[in-house]
GROMACS .gro file of C-alpha atoms in nm:
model
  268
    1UNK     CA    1   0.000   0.000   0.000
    2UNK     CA    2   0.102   0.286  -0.099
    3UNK     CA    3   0.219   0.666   0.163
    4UNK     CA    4  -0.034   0.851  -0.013
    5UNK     CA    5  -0.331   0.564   0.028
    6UNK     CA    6  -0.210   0.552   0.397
    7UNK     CA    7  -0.249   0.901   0.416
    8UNK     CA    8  -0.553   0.945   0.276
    9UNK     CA    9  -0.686   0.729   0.470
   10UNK     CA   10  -0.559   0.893   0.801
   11UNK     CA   11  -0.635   1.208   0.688
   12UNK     CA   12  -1.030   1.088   0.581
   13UNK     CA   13  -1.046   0.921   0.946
   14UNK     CA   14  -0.885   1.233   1.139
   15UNK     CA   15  -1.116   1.286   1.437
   16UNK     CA   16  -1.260   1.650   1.523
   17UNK     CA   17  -0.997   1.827   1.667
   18UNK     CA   18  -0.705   1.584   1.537
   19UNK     CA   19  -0.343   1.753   1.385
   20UNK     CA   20  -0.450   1.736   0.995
   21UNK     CA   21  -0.065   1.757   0.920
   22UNK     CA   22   0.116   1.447   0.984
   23UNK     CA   23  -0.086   1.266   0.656
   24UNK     CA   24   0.096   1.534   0.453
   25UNK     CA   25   0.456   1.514   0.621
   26UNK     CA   26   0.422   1.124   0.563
   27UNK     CA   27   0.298   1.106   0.217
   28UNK     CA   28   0.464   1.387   0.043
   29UNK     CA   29   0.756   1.394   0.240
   30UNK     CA   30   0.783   1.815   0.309
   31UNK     CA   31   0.953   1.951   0.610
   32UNK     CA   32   0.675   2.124   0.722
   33UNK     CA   33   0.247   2.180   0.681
   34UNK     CA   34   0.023   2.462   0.778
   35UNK     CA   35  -0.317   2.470   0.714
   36UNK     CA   36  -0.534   2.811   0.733
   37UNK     CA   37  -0.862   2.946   0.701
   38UNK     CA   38  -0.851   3.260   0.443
   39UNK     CA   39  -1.205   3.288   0.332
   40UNK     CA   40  -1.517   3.479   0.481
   41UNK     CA   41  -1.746   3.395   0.604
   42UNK     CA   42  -1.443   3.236   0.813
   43UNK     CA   43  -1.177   3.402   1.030
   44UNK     CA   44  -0.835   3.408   0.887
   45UNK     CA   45  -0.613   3.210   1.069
   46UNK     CA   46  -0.429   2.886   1.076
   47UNK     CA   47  -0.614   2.592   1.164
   48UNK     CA   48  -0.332   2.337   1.200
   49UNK     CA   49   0.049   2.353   1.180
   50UNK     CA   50   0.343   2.117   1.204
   51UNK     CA   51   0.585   2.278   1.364
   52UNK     CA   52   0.656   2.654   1.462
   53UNK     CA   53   0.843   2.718   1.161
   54UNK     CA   54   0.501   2.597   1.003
   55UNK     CA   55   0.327   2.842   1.153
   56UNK     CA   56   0.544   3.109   1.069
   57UNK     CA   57   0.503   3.040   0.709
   58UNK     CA   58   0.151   3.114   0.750
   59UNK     CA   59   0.166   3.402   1.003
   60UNK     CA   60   0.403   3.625   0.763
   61UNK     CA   61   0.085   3.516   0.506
   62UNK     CA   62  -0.157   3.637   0.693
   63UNK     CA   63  -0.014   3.920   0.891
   64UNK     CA   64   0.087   4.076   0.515
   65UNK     CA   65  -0.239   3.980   0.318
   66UNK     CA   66  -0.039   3.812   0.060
   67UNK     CA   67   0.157   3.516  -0.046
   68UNK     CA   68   0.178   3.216  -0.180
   69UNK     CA   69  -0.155   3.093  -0.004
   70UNK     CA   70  -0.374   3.352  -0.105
   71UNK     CA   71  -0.288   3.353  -0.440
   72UNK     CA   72  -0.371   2.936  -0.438
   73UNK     CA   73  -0.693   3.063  -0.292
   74UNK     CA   74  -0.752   3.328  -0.525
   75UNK     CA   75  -0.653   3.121  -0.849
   76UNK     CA   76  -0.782   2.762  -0.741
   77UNK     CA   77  -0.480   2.643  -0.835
   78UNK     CA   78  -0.136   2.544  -0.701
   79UNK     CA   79   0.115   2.802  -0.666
   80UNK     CA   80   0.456   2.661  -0.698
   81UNK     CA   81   0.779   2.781  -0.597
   82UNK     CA   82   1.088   2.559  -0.596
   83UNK     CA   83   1.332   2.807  -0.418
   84UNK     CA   84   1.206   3.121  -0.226
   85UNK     CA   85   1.584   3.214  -0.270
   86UNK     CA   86   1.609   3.318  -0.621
   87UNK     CA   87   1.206   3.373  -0.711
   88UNK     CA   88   1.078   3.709  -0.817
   89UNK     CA   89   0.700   3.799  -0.760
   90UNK     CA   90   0.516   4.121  -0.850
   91UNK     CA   91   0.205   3.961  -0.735
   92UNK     CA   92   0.303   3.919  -0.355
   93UNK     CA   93   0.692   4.106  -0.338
   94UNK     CA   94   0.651   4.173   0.023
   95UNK     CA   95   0.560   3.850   0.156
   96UNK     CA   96   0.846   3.695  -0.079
   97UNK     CA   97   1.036   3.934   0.103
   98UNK     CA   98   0.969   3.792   0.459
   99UNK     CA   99   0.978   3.452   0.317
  100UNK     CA  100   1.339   3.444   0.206
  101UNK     CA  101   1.418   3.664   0.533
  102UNK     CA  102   1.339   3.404   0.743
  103UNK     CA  103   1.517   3.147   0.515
  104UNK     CA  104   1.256   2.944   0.362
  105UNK     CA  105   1.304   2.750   0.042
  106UNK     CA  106   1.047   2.527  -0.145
  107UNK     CA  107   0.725   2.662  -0.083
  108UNK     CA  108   0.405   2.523  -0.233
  109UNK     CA  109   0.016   2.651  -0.163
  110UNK     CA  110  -0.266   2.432  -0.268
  111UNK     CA  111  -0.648   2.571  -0.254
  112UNK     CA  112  -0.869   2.415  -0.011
  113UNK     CA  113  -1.294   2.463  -0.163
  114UNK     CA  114  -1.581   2.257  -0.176
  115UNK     CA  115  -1.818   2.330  -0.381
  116UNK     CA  116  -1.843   2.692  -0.460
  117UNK     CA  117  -1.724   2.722  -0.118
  118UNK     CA  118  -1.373   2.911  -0.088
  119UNK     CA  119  -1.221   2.753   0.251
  120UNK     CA  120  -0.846   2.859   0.266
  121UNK     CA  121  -0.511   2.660   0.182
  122UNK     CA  122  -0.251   2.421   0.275
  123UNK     CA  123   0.123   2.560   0.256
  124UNK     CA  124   0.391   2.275   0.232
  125UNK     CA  125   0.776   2.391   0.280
  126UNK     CA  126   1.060   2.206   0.232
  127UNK     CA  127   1.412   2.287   0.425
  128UNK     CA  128   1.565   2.289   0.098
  129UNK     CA  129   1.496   2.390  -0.266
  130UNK     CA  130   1.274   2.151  -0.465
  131UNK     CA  131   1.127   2.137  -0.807
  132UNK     CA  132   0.782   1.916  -0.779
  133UNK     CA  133   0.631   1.650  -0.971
  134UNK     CA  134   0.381   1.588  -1.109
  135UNK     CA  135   0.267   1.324  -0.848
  136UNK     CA  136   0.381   1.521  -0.573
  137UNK     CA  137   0.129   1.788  -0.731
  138UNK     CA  138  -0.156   1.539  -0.765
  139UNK     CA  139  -0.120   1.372  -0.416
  140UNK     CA  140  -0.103   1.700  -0.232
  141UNK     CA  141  -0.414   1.832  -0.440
  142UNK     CA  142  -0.609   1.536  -0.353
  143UNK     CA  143  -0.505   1.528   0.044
  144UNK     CA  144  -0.592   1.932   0.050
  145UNK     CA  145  -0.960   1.852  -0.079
  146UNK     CA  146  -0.950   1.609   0.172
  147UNK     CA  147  -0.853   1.818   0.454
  148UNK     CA  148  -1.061   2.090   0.303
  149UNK     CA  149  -1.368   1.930   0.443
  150UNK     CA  150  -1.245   1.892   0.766
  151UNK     CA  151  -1.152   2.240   0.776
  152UNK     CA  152  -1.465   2.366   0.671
  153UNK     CA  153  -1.629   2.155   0.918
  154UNK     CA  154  -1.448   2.264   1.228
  155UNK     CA  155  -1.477   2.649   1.068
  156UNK     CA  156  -1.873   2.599   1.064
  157UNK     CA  157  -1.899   2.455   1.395
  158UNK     CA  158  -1.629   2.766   1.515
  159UNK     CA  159  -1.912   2.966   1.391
  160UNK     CA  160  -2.135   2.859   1.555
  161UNK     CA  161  -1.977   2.816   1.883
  162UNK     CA  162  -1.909   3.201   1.834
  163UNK     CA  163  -2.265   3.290   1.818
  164UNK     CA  164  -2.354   3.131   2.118
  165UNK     CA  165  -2.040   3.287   2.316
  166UNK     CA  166  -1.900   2.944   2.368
  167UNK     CA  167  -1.586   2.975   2.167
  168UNK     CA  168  -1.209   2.965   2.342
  169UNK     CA  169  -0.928   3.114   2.163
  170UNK     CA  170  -0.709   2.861   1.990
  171UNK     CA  171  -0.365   2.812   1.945
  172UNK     CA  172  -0.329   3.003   1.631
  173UNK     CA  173  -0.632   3.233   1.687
  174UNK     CA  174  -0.612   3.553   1.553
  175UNK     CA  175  -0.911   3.707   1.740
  176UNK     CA  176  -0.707   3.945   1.925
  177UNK     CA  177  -0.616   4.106   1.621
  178UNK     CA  178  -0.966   4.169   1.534
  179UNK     CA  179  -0.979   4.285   1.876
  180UNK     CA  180  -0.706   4.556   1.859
  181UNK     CA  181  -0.863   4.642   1.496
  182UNK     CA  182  -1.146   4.782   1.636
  183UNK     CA  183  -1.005   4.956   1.959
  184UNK     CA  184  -0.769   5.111   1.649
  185UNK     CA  185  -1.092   5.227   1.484
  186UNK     CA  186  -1.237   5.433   1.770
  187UNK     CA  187  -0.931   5.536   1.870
  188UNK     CA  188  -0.845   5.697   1.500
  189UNK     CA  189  -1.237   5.726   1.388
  190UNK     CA  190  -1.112   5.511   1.093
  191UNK     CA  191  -1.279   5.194   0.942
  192UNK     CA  192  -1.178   4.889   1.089
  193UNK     CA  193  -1.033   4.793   0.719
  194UNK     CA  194  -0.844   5.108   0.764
  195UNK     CA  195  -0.752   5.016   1.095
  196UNK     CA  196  -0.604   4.671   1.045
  197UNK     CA  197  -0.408   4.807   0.725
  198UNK     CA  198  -0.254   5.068   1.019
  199UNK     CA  199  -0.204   4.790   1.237
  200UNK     CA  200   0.003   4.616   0.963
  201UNK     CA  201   0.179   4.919   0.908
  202UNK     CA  202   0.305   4.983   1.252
  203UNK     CA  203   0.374   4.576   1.262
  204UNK     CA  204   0.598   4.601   0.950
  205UNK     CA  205   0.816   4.897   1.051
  206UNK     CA  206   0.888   4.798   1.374
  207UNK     CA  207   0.964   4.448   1.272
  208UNK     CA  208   0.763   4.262   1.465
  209UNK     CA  209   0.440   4.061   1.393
  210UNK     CA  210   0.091   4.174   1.392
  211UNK     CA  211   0.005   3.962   1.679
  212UNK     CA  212   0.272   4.127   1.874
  213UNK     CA  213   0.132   4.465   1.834
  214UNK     CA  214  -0.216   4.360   1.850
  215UNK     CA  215  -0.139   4.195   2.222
  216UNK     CA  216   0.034   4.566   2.324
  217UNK     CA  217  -0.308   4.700   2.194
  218UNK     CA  218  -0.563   4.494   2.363
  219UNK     CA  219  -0.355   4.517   2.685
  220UNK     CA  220  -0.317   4.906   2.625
  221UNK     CA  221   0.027   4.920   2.657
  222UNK     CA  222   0.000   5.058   2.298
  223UNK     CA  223  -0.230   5.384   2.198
  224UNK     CA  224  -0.229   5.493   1.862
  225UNK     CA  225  -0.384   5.799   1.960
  226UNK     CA  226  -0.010   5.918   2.111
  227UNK     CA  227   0.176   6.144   1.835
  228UNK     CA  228   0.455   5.935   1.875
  229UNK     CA  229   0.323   5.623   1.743
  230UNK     CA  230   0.093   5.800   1.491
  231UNK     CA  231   0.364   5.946   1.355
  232UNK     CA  232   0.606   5.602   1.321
  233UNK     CA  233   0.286   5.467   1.169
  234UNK     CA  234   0.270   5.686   0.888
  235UNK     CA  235   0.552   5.578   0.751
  236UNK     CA  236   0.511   5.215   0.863
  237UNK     CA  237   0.158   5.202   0.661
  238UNK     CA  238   0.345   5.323   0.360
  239UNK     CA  239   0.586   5.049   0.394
  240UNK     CA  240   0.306   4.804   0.372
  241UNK     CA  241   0.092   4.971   0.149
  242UNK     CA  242   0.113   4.707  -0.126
  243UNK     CA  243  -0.065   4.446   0.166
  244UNK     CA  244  -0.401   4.618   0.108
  245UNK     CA  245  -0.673   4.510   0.317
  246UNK     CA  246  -0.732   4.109   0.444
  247UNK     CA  247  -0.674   3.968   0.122
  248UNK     CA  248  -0.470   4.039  -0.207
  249UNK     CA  249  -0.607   4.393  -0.304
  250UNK     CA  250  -0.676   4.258  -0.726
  251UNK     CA  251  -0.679   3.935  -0.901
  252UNK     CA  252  -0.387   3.838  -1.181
  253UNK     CA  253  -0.495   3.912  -1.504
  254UNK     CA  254  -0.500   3.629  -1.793
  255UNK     CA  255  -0.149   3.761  -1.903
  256UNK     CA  256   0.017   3.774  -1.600
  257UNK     CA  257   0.285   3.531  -1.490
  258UNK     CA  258   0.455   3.438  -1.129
  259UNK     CA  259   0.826   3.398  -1.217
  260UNK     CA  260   1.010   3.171  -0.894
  261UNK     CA  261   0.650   2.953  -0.894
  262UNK     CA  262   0.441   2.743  -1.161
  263UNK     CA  263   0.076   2.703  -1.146
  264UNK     CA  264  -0.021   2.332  -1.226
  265UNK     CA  265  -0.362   2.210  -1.312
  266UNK     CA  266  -0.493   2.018  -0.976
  267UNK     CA  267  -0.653   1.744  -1.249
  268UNK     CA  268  -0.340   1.696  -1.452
   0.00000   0.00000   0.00000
């Protein structure tokens, strides 16, 4: 039998709150998985991640609202890149950016949907650079629509859990940051799209995640009302300016290609 039948088959039988990423590190043999949530009516956040360095991959992602992930989202389709080192992107040059800062090299995103339903997307990393198969392609496709339902399942019943009041903060939650969003908003009488892009902004000039600042927010430690930070902010948010709001601010036209990564067709 072969890894990818075993890990299907792990992956189909994963219980309710089980790690969806060991099927993946087994049958496709990647360093690392993280799965996230990218779509409303969902949060954005990761859902499962191997490793730290897994959840990294996704947190620079999301924090930057754009990479890799959201393009595979976007596109329905696998976005490829064999070696963060030497890829170009015009399509998401600040998350490459961050990417090859914190050393990573193969990087592939494969859309996770049901339906007409847009759930998120699994990133796979490998320590090293890697140009993919076509099986490898295939058998990570397949295992994504697998964990896709899984995903969406847990992300429903998330919902739900929120609307009662009944829902604790998980390991990779990024409700704080929708917290510190809104305290932004009053604060500045902005929009509370206006008011994450500032958070992003102050996050990417002082170098240091978005959950970071969001945590100095919520505990008020941080007040964007001081002229001190609104004024470091102003030329953070320009920084990040190409982030846009929570996802990619326009789809790729027809022409447009993503030199350093190579959509495949999921059914080839």
């Amino acid at each position: 039998m072969s890894d990818f039948v075993v890990a299907a088959a792990a992956l189909q039988a994963a219980g309710t709150d089980a790690d969806l990423s060991p099927p993946f590190i087994a049958a496709l043999r990647v360093s690392g998985v993280s799965i996230s949530t990218l779509a409303e009516p969902f949060d954005t956040e990761t859902v499962s991640a191997s490793s730290a360095r897994a959840a990294l991959l996704d947190e620079i992602q999301l924090d930057l609202g754009e990479g890799p992930c959201w393009e595979a989202m976007r596109t329905d389709r696998p976005v490829l890149t064999p070696d963060v080192r030497s890829a170009v992107s015009d399509r998401w040059p600040t998350a490459l950016l961050a990417l090859q800062h914190a050393d990573f090299r193969g990087v592939f995103a494969f859309p996770m949907r049901i339906g007409t339903i847009r759930v998120g997307a699994v990133d796979l990393y490998t320590d090293a650079a890697a140009d993919p198969t076509e099986a490898f392609v295939s058998d990570a496709t397949a295992l994504a629509g697998i964990a896709a339902r899984h995903v969406l399942h847990r992300a429903l019943r998330a919902v739900e859990r929120a609307d009662t009041g009944d829902l604790p903060a998980g390991e990779y939650s990024r409700r704080e940051i929708h917290q510190a969003s809104g305290m932004i908003a009053a604060q500045l009488s902005v929009t509370v799209e206006d008011a994450l892009l500032i958070l992003r902004g102050h996050a990417f000039s002082s170098d240091r995640s978005v959950s970071q600042i969001a945590a100095d927010v919520v505990s008020r430690t941080l007040d964007f009302t001081a002229p001190d930070v609104s004024s470091r902010n102003a030329s953070g948010s320009g920084s990040a300016s190409g982030s846009g709001s929570e996802g990619p601010s326009a789809p790729p036209t027809a022409s447009e290609s993503q030199p350093g990564s190579t959509d495949h067709d999921p059914d080839t």
